[in-house]
Coordinates of C-alpha atoms in Angstrom, one line a residue:
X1 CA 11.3 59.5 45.3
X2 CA 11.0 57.1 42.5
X3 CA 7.2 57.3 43.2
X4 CA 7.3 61.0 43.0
X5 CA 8.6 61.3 39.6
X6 CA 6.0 58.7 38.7
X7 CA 3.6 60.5 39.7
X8 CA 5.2 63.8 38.0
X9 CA 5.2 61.3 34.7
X10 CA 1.3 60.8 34.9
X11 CA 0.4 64.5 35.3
X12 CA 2.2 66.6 33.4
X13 CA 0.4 65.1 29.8
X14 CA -2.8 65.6 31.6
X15 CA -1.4 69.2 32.5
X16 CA -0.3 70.2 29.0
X17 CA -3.9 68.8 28.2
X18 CA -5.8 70.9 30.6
X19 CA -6.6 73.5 27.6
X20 CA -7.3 71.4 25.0
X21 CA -10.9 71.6 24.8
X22 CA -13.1 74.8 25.7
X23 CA -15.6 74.4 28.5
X24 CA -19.1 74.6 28.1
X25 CA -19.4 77.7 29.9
X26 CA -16.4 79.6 28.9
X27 CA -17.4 78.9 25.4
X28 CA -21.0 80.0 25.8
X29 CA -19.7 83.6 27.8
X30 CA -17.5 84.2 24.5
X31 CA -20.3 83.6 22.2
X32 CA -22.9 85.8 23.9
X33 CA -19.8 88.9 24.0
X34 CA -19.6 88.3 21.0
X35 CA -23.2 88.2 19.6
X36 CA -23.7 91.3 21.9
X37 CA -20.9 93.8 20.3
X38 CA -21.2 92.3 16.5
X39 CA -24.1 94.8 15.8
X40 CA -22.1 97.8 17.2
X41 CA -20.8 100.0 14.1
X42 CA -17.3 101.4 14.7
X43 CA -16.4 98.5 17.0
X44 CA -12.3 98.1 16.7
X45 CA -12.7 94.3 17.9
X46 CA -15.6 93.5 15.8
X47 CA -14.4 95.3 12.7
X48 CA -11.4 93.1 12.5
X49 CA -12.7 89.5 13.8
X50 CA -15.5 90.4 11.1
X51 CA -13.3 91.0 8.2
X52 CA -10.8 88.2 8.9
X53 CA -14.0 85.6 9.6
X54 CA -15.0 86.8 6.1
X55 CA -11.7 86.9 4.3
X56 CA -11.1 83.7 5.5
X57 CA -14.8 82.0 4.7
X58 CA -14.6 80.9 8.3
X59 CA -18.1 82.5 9.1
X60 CA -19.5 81.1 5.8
X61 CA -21.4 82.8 3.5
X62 CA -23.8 83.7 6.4
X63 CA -21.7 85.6 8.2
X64 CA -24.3 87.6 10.5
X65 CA -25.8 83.9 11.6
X66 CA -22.7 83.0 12.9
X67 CA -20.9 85.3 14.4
X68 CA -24.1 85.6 16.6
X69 CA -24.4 82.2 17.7
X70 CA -20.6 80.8 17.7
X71 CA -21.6 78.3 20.3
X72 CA -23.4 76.5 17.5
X73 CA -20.3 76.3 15.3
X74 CA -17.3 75.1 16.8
X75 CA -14.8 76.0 13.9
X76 CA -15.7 79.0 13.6
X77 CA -15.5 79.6 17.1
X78 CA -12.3 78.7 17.3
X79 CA -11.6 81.0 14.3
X80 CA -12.9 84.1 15.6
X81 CA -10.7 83.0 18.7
X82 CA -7.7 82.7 16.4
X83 CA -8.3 86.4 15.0
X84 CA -9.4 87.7 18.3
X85 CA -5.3 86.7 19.1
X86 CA -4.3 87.7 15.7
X87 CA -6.2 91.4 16.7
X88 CA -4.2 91.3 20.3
X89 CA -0.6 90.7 18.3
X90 CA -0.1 87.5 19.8
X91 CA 0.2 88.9 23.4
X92 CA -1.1 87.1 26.3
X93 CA -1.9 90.4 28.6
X94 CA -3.5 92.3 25.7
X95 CA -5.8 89.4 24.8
X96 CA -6.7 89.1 28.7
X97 CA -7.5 93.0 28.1
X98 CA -9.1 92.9 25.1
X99 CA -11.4 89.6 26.8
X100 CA -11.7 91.8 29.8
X101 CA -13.0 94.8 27.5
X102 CA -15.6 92.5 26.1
X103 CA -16.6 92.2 29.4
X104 CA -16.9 88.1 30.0
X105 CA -16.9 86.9 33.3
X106 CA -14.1 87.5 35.4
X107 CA -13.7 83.7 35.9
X108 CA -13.6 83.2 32.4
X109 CA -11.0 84.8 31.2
X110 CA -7.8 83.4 32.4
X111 CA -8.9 80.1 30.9
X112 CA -10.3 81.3 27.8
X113 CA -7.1 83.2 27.0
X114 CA -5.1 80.1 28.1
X115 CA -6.8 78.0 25.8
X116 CA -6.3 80.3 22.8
X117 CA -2.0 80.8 23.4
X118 CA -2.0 77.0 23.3
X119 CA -3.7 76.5 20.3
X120 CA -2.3 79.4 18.5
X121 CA 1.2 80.2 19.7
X122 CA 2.5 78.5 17.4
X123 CA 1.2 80.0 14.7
X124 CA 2.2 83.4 16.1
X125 CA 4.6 84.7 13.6
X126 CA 2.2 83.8 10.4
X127 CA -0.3 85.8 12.4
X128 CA 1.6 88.8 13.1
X129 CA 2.7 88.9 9.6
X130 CA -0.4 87.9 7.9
X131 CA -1.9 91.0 9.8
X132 CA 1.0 93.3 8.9
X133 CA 0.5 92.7 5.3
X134 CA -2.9 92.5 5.4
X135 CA -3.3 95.9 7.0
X136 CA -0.1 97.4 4.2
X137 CA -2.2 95.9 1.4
X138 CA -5.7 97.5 2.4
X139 CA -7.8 94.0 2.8
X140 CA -8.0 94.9 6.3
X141 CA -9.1 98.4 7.9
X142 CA -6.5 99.7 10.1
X143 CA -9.0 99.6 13.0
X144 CA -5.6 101.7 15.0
X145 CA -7.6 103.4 17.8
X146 CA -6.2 107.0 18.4
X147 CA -4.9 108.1 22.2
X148 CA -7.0 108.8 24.6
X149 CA -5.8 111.7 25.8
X150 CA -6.5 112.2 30.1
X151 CA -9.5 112.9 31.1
X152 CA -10.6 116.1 33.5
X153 CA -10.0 115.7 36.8
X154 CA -13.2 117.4 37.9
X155 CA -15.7 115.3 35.4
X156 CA -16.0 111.7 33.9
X157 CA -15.6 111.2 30.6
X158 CA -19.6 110.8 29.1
X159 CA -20.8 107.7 27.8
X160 CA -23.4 106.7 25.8
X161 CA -22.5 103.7 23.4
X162 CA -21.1 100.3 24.2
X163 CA -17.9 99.8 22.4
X164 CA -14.9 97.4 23.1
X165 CA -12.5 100.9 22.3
X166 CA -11.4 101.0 26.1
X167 CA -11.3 104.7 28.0
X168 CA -9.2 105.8 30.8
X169 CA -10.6 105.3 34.5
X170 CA -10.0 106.7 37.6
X171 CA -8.2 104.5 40.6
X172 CA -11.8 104.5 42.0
X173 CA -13.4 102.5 39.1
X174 CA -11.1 100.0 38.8
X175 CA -12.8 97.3 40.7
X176 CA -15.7 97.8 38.7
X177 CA -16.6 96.1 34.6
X178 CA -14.6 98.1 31.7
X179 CA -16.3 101.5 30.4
X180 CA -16.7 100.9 26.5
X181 CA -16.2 103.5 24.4
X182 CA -16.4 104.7 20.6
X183 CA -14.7 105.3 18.2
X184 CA -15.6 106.6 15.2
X185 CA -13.1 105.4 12.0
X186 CA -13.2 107.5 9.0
X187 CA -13.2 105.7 5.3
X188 CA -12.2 107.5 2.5
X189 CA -14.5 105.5 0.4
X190 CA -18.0 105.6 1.6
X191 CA -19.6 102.3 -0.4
X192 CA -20.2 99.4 1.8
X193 CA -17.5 96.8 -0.6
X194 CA -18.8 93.9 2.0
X195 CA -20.3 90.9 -0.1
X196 CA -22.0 89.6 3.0
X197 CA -24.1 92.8 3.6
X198 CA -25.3 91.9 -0.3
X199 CA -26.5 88.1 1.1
X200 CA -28.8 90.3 3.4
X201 CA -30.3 92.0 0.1
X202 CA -33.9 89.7 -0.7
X203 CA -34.9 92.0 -2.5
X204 CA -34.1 94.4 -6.2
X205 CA -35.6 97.2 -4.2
X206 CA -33.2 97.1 -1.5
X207 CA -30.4 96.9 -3.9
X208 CA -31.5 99.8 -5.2
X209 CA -31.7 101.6 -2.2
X210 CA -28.5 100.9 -0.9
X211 CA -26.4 101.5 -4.7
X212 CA -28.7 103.9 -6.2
X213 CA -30.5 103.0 -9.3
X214 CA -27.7 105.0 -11.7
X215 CA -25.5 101.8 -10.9
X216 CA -27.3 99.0 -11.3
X217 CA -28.7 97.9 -14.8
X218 CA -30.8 94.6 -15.6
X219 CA -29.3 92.2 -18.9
X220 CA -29.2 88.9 -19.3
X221 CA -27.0 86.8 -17.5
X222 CA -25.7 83.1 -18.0
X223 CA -24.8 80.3 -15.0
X224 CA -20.7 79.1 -15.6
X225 CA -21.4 77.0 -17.8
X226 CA -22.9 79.5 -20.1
X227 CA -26.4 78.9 -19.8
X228 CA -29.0 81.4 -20.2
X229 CA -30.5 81.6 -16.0
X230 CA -32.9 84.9 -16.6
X231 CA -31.8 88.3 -16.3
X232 CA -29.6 89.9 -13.3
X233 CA -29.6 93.1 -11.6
X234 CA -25.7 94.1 -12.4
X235 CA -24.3 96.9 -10.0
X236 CA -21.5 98.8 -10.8
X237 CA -21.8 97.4 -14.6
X238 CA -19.0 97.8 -16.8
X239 CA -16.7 98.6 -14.0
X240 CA -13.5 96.0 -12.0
X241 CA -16.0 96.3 -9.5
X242 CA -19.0 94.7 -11.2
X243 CA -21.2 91.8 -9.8
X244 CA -24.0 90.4 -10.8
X245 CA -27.1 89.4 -8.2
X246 CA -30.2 87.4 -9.2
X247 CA -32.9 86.7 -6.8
X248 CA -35.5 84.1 -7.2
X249 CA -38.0 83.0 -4.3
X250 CA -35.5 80.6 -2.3
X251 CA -32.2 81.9 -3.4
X252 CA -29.5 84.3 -4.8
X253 CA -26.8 83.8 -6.6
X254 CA -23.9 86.8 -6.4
X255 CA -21.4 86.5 -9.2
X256 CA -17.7 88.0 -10.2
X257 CA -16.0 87.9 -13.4
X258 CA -14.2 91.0 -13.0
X259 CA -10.0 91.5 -11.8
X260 CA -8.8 93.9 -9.2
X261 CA -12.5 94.0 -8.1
X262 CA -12.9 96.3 -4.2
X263 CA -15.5 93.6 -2.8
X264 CA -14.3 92.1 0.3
X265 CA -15.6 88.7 -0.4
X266 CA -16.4 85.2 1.6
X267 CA -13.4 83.3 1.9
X268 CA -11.2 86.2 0.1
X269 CA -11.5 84.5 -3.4
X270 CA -11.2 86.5 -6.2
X271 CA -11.2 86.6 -9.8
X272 CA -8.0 86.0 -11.0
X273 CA -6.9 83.9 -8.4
X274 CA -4.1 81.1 -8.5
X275 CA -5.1 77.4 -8.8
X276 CA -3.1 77.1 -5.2
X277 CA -4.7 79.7 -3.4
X278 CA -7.8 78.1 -3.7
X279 CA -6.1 74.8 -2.7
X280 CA -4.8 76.2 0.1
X281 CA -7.9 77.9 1.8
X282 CA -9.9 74.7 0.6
X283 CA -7.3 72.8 2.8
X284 CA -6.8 70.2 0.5
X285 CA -7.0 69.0 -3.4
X286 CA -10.1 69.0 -5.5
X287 CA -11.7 68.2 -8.7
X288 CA -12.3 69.9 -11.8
X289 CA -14.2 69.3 -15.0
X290 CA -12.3 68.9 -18.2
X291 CA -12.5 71.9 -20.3
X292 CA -13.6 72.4 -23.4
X293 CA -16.5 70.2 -22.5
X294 CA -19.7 70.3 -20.3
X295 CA -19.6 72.3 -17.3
X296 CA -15.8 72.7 -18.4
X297 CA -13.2 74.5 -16.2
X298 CA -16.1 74.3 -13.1
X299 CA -14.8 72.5 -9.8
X300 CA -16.6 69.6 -9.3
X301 CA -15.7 68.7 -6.1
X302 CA -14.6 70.1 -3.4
X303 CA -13.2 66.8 -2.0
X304 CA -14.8 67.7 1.9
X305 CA -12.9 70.9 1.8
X306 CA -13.2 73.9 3.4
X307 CA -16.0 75.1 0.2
X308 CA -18.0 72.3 0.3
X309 CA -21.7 72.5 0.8
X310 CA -20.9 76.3 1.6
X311 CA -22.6 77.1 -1.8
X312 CA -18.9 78.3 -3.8
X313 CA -19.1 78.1 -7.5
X314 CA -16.0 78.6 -9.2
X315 CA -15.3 78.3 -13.1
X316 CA -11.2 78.1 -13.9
X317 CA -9.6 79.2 -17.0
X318 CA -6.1 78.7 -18.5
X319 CA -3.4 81.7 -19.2
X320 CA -1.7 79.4 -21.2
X321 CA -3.9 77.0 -23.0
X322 CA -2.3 77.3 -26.3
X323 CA 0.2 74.4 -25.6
X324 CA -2.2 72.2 -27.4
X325 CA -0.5 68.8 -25.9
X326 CA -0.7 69.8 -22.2
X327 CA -4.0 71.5 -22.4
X328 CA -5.7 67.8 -24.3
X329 CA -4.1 66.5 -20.8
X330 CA -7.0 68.2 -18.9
X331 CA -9.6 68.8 -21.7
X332 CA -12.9 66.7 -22.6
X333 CA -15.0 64.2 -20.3
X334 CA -12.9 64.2 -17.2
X335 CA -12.0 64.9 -14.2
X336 CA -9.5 66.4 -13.3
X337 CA -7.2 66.6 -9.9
X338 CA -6.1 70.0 -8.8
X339 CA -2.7 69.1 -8.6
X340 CA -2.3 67.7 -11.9
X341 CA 1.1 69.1 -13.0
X342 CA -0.6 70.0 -16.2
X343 CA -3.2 73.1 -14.3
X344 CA -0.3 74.3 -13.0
X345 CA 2.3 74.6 -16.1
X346 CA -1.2 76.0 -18.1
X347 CA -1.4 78.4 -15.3
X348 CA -4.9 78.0 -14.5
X349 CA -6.7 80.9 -12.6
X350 CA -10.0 81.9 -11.2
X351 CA -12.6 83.1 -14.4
X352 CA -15.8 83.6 -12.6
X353 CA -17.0 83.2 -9.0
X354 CA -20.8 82.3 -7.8
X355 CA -21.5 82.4 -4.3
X356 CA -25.3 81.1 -3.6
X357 CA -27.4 81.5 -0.7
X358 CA -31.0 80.3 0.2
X359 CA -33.3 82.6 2.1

Protein backbone atom coordinates (compact mmCIF):
# COMPACT_ATOMS: atom_id res chain seq x y z
CA UNK A 1 0.00 0.00 0.00
CA UNK A 2 2.77 2.32 1.10
CA UNK A 3 4.25 1.71 -2.42
CA UNK A 4 1.01 2.62 -3.92
CA UNK A 5 0.71 5.94 -2.68
CA UNK A 6 4.35 6.35 -3.69
CA UNK A 7 3.74 5.68 -6.74
CA UNK A 8 0.32 8.02 -6.65
CA UNK A 9 3.10 10.84 -5.21
CA UNK A 10 5.29 10.51 -8.48
CA UNK A 11 2.47 10.85 -10.99
CA UNK A 12 0.14 13.12 -10.19
CA UNK A 13 2.90 16.30 -10.72
CA UNK A 14 3.61 14.67 -13.96
CA UNK A 15 -0.27 14.47 -14.44
CA UNK A 16 -1.04 18.13 -13.60
CA UNK A 17 1.92 18.67 -16.10
CA UNK A 18 0.58 16.73 -19.02
CA UNK A 19 -0.79 20.10 -20.61
CA UNK A 20 1.86 22.23 -20.03
CA UNK A 21 3.40 22.53 -23.27
CA UNK A 22 1.40 22.32 -26.74
CA UNK A 23 2.41 19.47 -29.06
CA UNK A 24 3.93 19.93 -32.23
CA UNK A 25 1.03 18.68 -34.04
CA UNK A 26 -1.72 20.10 -32.17
CA UNK A 27 -0.08 23.38 -32.35
CA UNK A 28 0.53 23.21 -36.14
CA UNK A 29 -3.56 21.96 -36.79
CA UNK A 30 -4.49 25.24 -34.78
CA UNK A 31 -2.34 27.47 -36.80
CA UNK A 32 -3.27 26.23 -40.28
CA UNK A 33 -7.46 26.68 -38.89
CA UNK A 34 -6.48 29.48 -38.25
CA UNK A 35 -4.53 30.86 -41.26
CA UNK A 36 -7.37 29.24 -43.31
CA UNK A 37 -10.52 31.24 -41.78
CA UNK A 38 -8.46 34.72 -41.02
CA UNK A 39 -9.13 35.87 -44.64
CA UNK A 40 -12.89 35.07 -44.41
CA UNK A 41 -14.89 38.56 -43.92
CA UNK A 42 -17.83 38.27 -41.50
CA UNK A 43 -16.13 35.46 -39.57
CA UNK A 44 -17.60 35.70 -35.80
CA UNK A 45 -14.39 33.74 -34.50
CA UNK A 46 -12.00 35.68 -36.55
CA UNK A 47 -13.50 39.07 -36.05
CA UNK A 48 -13.00 38.85 -32.36
CA UNK A 49 -9.49 36.82 -31.98
CA UNK A 50 -8.51 39.64 -34.68
CA UNK A 51 -9.48 42.64 -32.67
CA UNK A 52 -8.42 41.34 -29.26
CA UNK A 53 -4.71 40.17 -30.97
CA UNK A 54 -4.72 43.86 -32.12
CA UNK A 55 -6.04 45.66 -29.02
CA UNK A 56 -3.72 43.77 -27.17
CA UNK A 57 -0.38 44.28 -29.62
CA UNK A 58 -0.19 40.49 -29.29
CA UNK A 59 0.00 40.09 -33.19
CA UNK A 60 2.37 43.00 -33.47
CA UNK A 61 2.15 45.57 -35.74
CA UNK A 62 1.96 42.91 -38.58
CA UNK A 63 -1.00 41.52 -37.67
CA UNK A 64 -1.92 39.67 -41.15
CA UNK A 65 1.83 37.84 -40.84
CA UNK A 66 0.92 36.47 -37.84
CA UNK A 67 -2.15 35.45 -37.36
CA UNK A 68 -1.32 33.31 -40.57
CA UNK A 69 1.61 31.59 -39.38
CA UNK A 70 1.05 31.28 -35.38
CA UNK A 71 3.29 28.25 -35.40
CA UNK A 72 6.14 30.68 -35.93
CA UNK A 73 5.26 32.79 -32.85
CA UNK A 74 4.63 31.09 -29.82
CA UNK A 75 3.20 34.07 -27.73
CA UNK A 76 1.10 34.96 -29.81
CA UNK A 77 -0.16 31.68 -30.31
CA UNK A 78 -0.90 31.22 -27.07
CA UNK A 79 -2.62 34.64 -27.22
CA UNK A 80 -5.01 34.01 -29.86
CA UNK A 81 -5.62 30.77 -27.70
CA UNK A 82 -6.30 32.92 -24.66
CA UNK A 83 -9.01 34.98 -26.73
CA UNK A 84 -10.18 32.03 -28.68
CA UNK A 85 -11.41 31.04 -24.64
CA UNK A 86 -12.17 34.60 -23.89
CA UNK A 87 -14.60 34.38 -27.34
CA UNK A 88 -16.10 30.85 -25.91
CA UNK A 89 -16.87 32.63 -22.20
CA UNK A 90 -14.59 30.49 -20.47
CA UNK A 91 -16.56 27.24 -21.12
CA UNK A 92 -14.94 24.11 -21.77
CA UNK A 93 -17.82 22.51 -24.15
CA UNK A 94 -18.22 25.74 -26.12
CA UNK A 95 -14.50 26.04 -26.84
CA UNK A 96 -14.51 22.17 -27.88
CA UNK A 97 -17.44 23.48 -30.28
CA UNK A 98 -16.03 26.38 -31.38
CA UNK A 99 -12.43 24.12 -32.05
CA UNK A 100 -14.69 21.57 -33.62
CA UNK A 101 -16.30 24.45 -35.90
CA UNK A 102 -12.91 25.31 -37.00
CA UNK A 103 -12.70 22.08 -38.03
CA UNK A 104 -9.11 20.67 -36.50
CA UNK A 105 -8.71 17.19 -36.31
CA UNK A 106 -10.89 15.27 -34.25
CA UNK A 107 -7.84 14.06 -32.25
CA UNK A 108 -6.78 17.30 -31.60
CA UNK A 109 -9.21 18.88 -29.94
CA UNK A 110 -9.61 17.39 -26.58
CA UNK A 111 -6.05 18.26 -25.89
CA UNK A 112 -5.88 21.51 -27.44
CA UNK A 113 -8.89 22.59 -25.32
CA UNK A 114 -7.29 20.92 -22.25
CA UNK A 115 -4.31 22.80 -22.64
CA UNK A 116 -6.04 26.18 -22.92
CA UNK A 117 -8.52 25.64 -19.39
CA UNK A 118 -5.17 25.02 -17.73
CA UNK A 119 -3.45 27.90 -18.74
CA UNK A 120 -6.31 30.18 -18.63
CA UNK A 121 -8.83 29.23 -16.00
CA UNK A 122 -7.54 31.17 -13.81
CA UNK A 123 -7.80 34.11 -15.39
CA UNK A 124 -11.46 33.41 -16.20
CA UNK A 125 -13.25 36.02 -14.44
CA UNK A 126 -10.83 39.06 -15.84
CA UNK A 127 -11.68 37.46 -19.20
CA UNK A 128 -15.38 37.40 -18.96
CA UNK A 129 -15.37 40.84 -17.66
CA UNK A 130 -12.78 42.28 -19.81
CA UNK A 131 -15.09 41.07 -22.75
CA UNK A 132 -18.24 42.33 -21.15
CA UNK A 133 -16.85 45.76 -20.91
CA UNK A 134 -15.21 45.63 -23.87
CA UNK A 135 -18.20 44.75 -25.90
CA UNK A 136 -20.47 47.80 -23.55
CA UNK A 137 -17.76 50.19 -24.50
CA UNK A 138 -17.66 49.54 -28.38
CA UNK A 139 -13.76 48.45 -28.65
CA UNK A 140 -15.01 45.23 -29.52
CA UNK A 141 -17.86 44.33 -32.26
CA UNK A 142 -20.51 42.40 -30.79
CA UNK A 143 -19.84 39.60 -33.18
CA UNK A 144 -23.58 38.00 -31.38
CA UNK A 145 -24.59 35.64 -34.15
CA UNK A 146 -28.55 35.76 -34.55
CA UNK A 147 -30.66 32.21 -34.28
CA UNK A 148 -30.77 30.06 -36.62
CA UNK A 149 -34.05 29.38 -37.05
CA UNK A 150 -34.91 25.30 -38.20
CA UNK A 151 -34.34 24.46 -41.31
CA UNK A 152 -37.04 22.70 -43.94
CA UNK A 153 -37.47 19.36 -43.56
CA UNK A 154 -37.70 18.71 -47.21
CA UNK A 155 -34.30 20.71 -48.27
CA UNK A 156 -30.75 21.49 -46.81
CA UNK A 157 -29.88 24.62 -45.91
CA UNK A 158 -27.46 25.96 -49.14
CA UNK A 159 -23.96 26.70 -48.64
CA UNK A 160 -21.55 28.46 -50.30
CA UNK A 161 -18.91 30.18 -47.99
CA UNK A 162 -16.79 28.75 -45.30
CA UNK A 163 -17.50 30.45 -41.99
CA UNK A 164 -16.89 29.22 -38.36
CA UNK A 165 -20.99 30.70 -37.72
CA UNK A 166 -22.18 26.96 -37.15
CA UNK A 167 -25.80 25.84 -38.90
CA UNK A 168 -28.19 23.35 -37.83
CA UNK A 169 -27.80 19.63 -39.13
CA UNK A 170 -29.86 16.84 -39.55
CA UNK A 171 -29.22 13.47 -37.20
CA UNK A 172 -27.77 12.14 -40.56
CA UNK A 173 -24.89 14.56 -40.78
CA UNK A 174 -23.73 14.39 -37.61
CA UNK A 175 -20.86 11.98 -37.99
CA UNK A 176 -19.64 14.05 -40.63
CA UNK A 177 -17.06 17.73 -40.37
CA UNK A 178 -19.16 21.00 -39.14
CA UNK A 179 -21.11 22.87 -42.06
CA UNK A 180 -19.76 26.55 -41.80
CA UNK A 181 -21.83 29.19 -42.43
CA UNK A 182 -22.17 33.13 -42.80
CA UNK A 183 -23.10 35.66 -41.30
CA UNK A 184 -23.20 38.84 -42.46
CA UNK A 185 -22.83 41.75 -39.36
CA UNK A 186 -24.06 45.11 -40.17
CA UNK A 187 -21.86 48.29 -38.98
CA UNK A 188 -23.40 51.41 -38.68
CA UNK A 189 -20.22 53.08 -39.62
CA UNK A 190 -18.92 51.94 -42.92
CA UNK A 191 -14.94 53.25 -42.64
CA UNK A 192 -12.49 50.55 -42.05
CA UNK A 193 -11.04 52.33 -38.26
CA UNK A 194 -8.44 49.30 -38.35
CA UNK A 195 -4.75 50.69 -38.10
CA UNK A 196 -3.37 47.47 -39.30
CA UNK A 197 -5.28 47.50 -42.60
CA UNK A 198 -3.26 51.09 -42.98
CA UNK A 199 0.33 48.96 -42.45
CA UNK A 200 -0.88 47.16 -45.71
CA UNK A 201 -1.15 50.72 -47.54
CA UNK A 202 2.65 51.12 -49.60
CA UNK A 203 1.46 53.28 -51.36
CA UNK A 204 -0.32 57.34 -51.37
CA UNK A 205 -2.42 55.99 -54.11
CA UNK A 206 -3.96 53.34 -52.23
CA UNK A 207 -4.67 55.63 -49.46
CA UNK A 208 -6.46 57.52 -51.59
CA UNK A 209 -8.40 54.88 -52.82
CA UNK A 210 -9.54 53.52 -49.79
CA UNK A 211 -10.31 57.32 -47.90
CA UNK A 212 -11.11 59.30 -50.88
CA UNK A 213 -8.96 62.14 -51.81
CA UNK A 214 -11.56 64.82 -50.02
CA UNK A 215 -9.98 63.45 -46.68
CA UNK A 216 -6.63 63.35 -46.95
CA UNK A 217 -4.39 66.48 -47.40
CA UNK A 218 -0.46 66.70 -47.65
CA UNK A 219 1.51 69.46 -44.98
CA UNK A 220 4.40 69.18 -43.37
CA UNK A 221 4.91 66.97 -40.56
CA UNK A 222 7.63 66.77 -37.73
CA UNK A 223 9.10 63.31 -35.94
CA UNK A 224 8.39 63.57 -31.68
CA UNK A 225 10.93 65.35 -31.19
CA UNK A 226 9.85 68.10 -33.39
CA UNK A 227 11.96 67.68 -36.28
CA UNK A 228 10.98 68.58 -39.69
CA UNK A 229 10.79 64.46 -41.54
CA UNK A 230 9.17 65.69 -45.01
CA UNK A 231 5.63 66.05 -45.64
CA UNK A 232 2.72 63.47 -44.66
CA UNK A 233 -0.35 62.45 -46.28
CA UNK A 234 -2.93 63.45 -43.23
CA UNK A 235 -6.38 61.56 -43.48
CA UNK A 236 -9.21 62.77 -41.81
CA UNK A 237 -7.23 66.23 -41.07
CA UNK A 238 -8.44 68.48 -38.52
CA UNK A 239 -10.72 65.90 -37.11
CA UNK A 240 -10.24 63.36 -33.33
CA UNK A 241 -9.82 61.02 -35.88
CA UNK A 242 -6.77 62.32 -37.69
CA UNK A 243 -3.45 60.42 -38.41
CA UNK A 244 -0.78 61.15 -40.16
CA UNK A 245 1.08 58.33 -42.72
CA UNK A 246 4.40 59.00 -44.46
CA UNK A 247 5.91 56.42 -46.76
CA UNK A 248 9.42 56.37 -47.82
CA UNK A 249 11.05 53.30 -49.86
CA UNK A 250 11.61 50.88 -46.71
CA UNK A 251 9.15 52.19 -44.30
CA UNK A 252 6.09 54.02 -42.87
CA UNK A 253 5.54 55.71 -40.03
CA UNK A 254 1.55 56.10 -38.91
CA UNK A 255 1.14 58.78 -36.29
CA UNK A 256 -1.66 60.05 -33.59
CA UNK A 257 -1.86 63.19 -31.70
CA UNK A 258 -5.40 63.41 -31.51
CA UNK A 259 -8.00 62.33 -28.20
CA UNK A 260 -11.07 60.24 -28.43
CA UNK A 261 -9.66 59.19 -31.89
CA UNK A 262 -12.19 55.84 -33.58
CA UNK A 263 -8.87 53.94 -34.81
CA UNK A 264 -8.61 50.56 -33.34
CA UNK A 265 -5.00 50.60 -32.87
CA UNK A 266 -1.85 47.89 -32.22
CA UNK A 267 -1.65 47.31 -28.69
CA UNK A 268 -4.92 49.58 -27.86
CA UNK A 269 -2.69 52.74 -27.08
CA UNK A 270 -4.09 55.89 -27.45
CA UNK A 271 -3.57 59.42 -27.23
CA UNK A 272 -4.33 60.42 -24.02
CA UNK A 273 -3.42 57.46 -22.29
CA UNK A 274 -2.27 57.06 -18.55
CA UNK A 275 1.46 56.59 -17.73
CA UNK A 276 0.13 53.00 -16.10
CA UNK A 277 -1.67 51.76 -18.92
CA UNK A 278 1.22 51.74 -20.92
CA UNK A 279 3.13 50.10 -18.00
CA UNK A 280 0.79 47.65 -17.71
CA UNK A 281 0.45 46.31 -21.41
CA UNK A 282 4.45 46.84 -21.61
CA UNK A 283 4.44 44.34 -18.60
CA UNK A 284 6.92 46.03 -16.84
CA UNK A 285 8.71 49.67 -16.05
CA UNK A 286 10.55 51.74 -18.66
CA UNK A 287 12.56 54.74 -19.40
CA UNK A 288 11.82 58.08 -20.48
CA UNK A 289 13.79 61.07 -21.51
CA UNK A 290 13.82 64.13 -19.41
CA UNK A 291 11.63 66.78 -20.70
CA UNK A 292 12.27 69.94 -21.69
CA UNK A 293 15.39 68.65 -23.35
CA UNK A 294 16.40 66.47 -26.42
CA UNK A 295 14.06 63.98 -27.47
CA UNK A 296 12.20 65.08 -24.17
CA UNK A 297 9.00 63.31 -22.90
CA UNK A 298 10.03 60.24 -25.67
CA UNK A 299 10.39 56.59 -23.99
CA UNK A 300 13.65 55.55 -24.38
CA UNK A 301 13.50 52.29 -23.43
CA UNK A 302 11.29 49.89 -23.26
CA UNK A 303 13.29 47.81 -20.72
CA UNK A 304 12.53 44.17 -22.85
CA UNK A 305 8.90 44.95 -22.60
CA UNK A 306 6.13 44.00 -24.38
CA UNK A 307 6.92 47.36 -27.11
CA UNK A 308 10.25 46.71 -27.64
CA UNK A 309 11.72 46.22 -31.11
CA UNK A 310 7.91 46.23 -32.14
CA UNK A 311 8.57 49.65 -33.78
CA UNK A 312 6.16 51.92 -30.82
CA UNK A 313 7.11 55.42 -30.57
CA UNK A 314 5.54 57.25 -27.89
CA UNK A 315 6.11 61.00 -26.78
CA UNK A 316 4.60 61.78 -22.98
CA UNK A 317 3.36 64.96 -21.76
CA UNK A 318 2.53 66.39 -18.29
CA UNK A 319 -1.22 67.64 -17.21
CA UNK A 320 0.36 69.10 -14.46
CA UNK A 321 3.74 70.45 -15.16
CA UNK A 322 3.31 73.73 -13.54
CA UNK A 323 4.53 72.48 -10.16
CA UNK A 324 7.92 73.83 -11.12
CA UNK A 325 9.84 71.68 -8.14
CA UNK A 326 8.36 68.25 -9.17
CA UNK A 327 8.45 68.81 -12.79
CA UNK A 328 12.76 69.90 -12.48
CA UNK A 329 12.55 66.22 -10.81
CA UNK A 330 12.07 64.73 -14.29
CA UNK A 331 13.25 67.54 -16.67
CA UNK A 332 16.75 68.01 -18.52
CA UNK A 333 19.50 65.33 -19.42
CA UNK A 334 18.02 62.29 -17.88
CA UNK A 335 16.47 59.45 -17.69
CA UNK A 336 13.87 58.82 -16.20
CA UNK A 337 12.07 55.55 -14.58
CA UNK A 338 8.37 55.17 -15.24
CA UNK A 339 7.53 54.80 -11.88
CA UNK A 340 9.11 57.70 -10.58
CA UNK A 341 6.53 59.10 -8.06
CA UNK A 342 7.10 62.44 -9.69
CA UNK A 343 5.26 61.16 -13.54
CA UNK A 344 2.73 60.06 -11.68
CA UNK A 345 1.77 63.19 -9.20
CA UNK A 346 2.55 65.40 -12.79
CA UNK A 347 0.01 63.16 -14.33
CA UNK A 348 1.89 62.35 -17.25
CA UNK A 349 -0.22 61.00 -20.35
CA UNK A 350 0.23 59.87 -23.85
CA UNK A 351 0.95 63.23 -26.42
CA UNK A 352 1.65 61.53 -29.69
CA UNK A 353 2.01 57.98 -30.85
CA UNK A 354 4.26 56.63 -33.90
CA UNK A 355 3.89 53.16 -34.97
CA UNK A 356 6.69 52.21 -37.78
CA UNK A 357 6.83 49.47 -40.02
CA UNK A 358 9.31 48.31 -42.80
CA UNK A 359 8.13 46.98 -46.03
Amino acid sequence: MKRFFLFLACCLPLLATAQAKLEPKVAEDFSERVAHYYPVKNDAIMIFLNEQMQRSGAGGLELDKTMTDLQKDPAAMDAALKFLYQYSDCNRQTLISNLRLMQLQSNNVFPLATYVEKKYKGESKQLIDEKAELLKSGVLTNTKAPATPAPPATAAVPVTVPMTTPVQKSTEELETKPVMQATTYSLEDSTDWNVSNIFKINKPAELVAKYGKENIVLRDANDLAGNDIGQAYVVFPDTNNEIEIIFDDSSKIVTFSQVRSKWKTPFGIRVGDPLDKLVKVNGRNFKVNGFDWENGGIVASWEGGAFDGKGVHVLLKANKSGDTKLYNKVSGGQKVNSDNSAMKALDVVVDKVSFVTHQ
